[in-house]
XYZ file of C-alpha atoms in Angstrom:
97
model
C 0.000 0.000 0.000
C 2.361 2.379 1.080
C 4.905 1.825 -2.498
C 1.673 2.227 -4.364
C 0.577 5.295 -2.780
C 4.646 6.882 -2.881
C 4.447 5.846 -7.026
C 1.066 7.442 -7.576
C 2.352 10.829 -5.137
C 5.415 10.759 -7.053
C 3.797 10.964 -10.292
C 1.324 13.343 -9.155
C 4.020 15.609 -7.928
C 5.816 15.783 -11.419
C 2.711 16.404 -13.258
C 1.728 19.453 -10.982
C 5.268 20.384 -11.773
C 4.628 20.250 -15.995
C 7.280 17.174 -15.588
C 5.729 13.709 -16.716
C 7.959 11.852 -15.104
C 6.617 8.536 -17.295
C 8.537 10.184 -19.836
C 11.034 10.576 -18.383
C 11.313 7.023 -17.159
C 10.600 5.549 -20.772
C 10.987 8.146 -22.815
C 13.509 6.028 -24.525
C 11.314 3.354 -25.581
C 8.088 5.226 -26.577
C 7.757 8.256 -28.426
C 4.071 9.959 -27.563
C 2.864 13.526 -27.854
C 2.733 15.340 -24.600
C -1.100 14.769 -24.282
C -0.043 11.004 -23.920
C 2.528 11.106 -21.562
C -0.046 13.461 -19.329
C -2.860 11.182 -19.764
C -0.591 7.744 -19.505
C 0.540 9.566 -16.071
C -2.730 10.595 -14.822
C -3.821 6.454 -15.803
C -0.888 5.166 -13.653
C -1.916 7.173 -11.016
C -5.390 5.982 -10.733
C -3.846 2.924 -10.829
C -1.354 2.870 -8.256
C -4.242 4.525 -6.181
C -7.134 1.886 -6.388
C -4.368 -0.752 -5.971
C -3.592 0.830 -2.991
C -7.139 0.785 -1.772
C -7.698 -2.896 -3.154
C -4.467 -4.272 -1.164
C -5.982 -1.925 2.295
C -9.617 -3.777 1.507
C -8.046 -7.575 1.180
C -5.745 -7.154 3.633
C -8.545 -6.040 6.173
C -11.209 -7.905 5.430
C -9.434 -11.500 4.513
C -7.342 -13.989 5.871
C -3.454 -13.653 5.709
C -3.223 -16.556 3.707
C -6.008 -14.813 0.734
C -3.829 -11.507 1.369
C -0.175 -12.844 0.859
C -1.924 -15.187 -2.475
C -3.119 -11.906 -3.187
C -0.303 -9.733 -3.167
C 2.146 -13.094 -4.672
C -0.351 -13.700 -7.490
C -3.042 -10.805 -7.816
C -0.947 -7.714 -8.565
C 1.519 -8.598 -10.829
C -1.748 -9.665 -13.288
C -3.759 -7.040 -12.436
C -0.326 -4.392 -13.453
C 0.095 -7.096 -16.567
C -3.750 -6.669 -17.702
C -3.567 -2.546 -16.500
C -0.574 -2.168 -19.018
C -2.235 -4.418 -22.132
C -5.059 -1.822 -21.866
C -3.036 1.124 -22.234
C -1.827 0.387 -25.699
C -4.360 1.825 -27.102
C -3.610 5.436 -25.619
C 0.123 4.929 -27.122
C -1.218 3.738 -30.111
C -3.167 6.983 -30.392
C -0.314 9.428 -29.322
C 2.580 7.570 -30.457
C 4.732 10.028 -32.934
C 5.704 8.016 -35.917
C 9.387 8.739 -36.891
């Protein structure tokens, strides 16, 4: 909870400061407008937020044994399936060289 919550506050941070720090990060892989990287950004944040929140409800509300299957074999798919979906927003603001 608390890595999810410092990723999304990081990334809010550099996009009140004009700096998407996505780009930043992989910048060197993907080429997207700046409207991309801004909306990419403000997607990972949601992201790392309701994660956050999902881990908090499991975590309170299961056993230790659902919570640690959870957090072994629930978030890297849930990141996995989160990242398929945003292909379609690079697709859209990708710059073709």
């Amino acid at each position: 909870t608390i890595i999810n919550i410092l990723f999304a506050g990081i990334l809010f941070i550099g996009n009140l400061m004009n700096k998407p720090l996505l780009k930043l990060l992989l910048g060197g892989a993907l080429k997207l407008q700046d409207e991309g990287w801004k909306v990419l950004t403000k997607r990972w944040i949601i992201f790392f937020i309701a994660l956050a929140i999902l881990n908090e409800i499991i975590w309170r509300t299961q056993s230790t044994d659902v919570w640690v299957k959870f957090k072994v074999f629930g978030i890297l798919p849930l990141t996995f399936i989160f990242t398929l979906t945003q292909f379609t927003i690079i697709k859209k603001f990708q710059i073709e060289d």
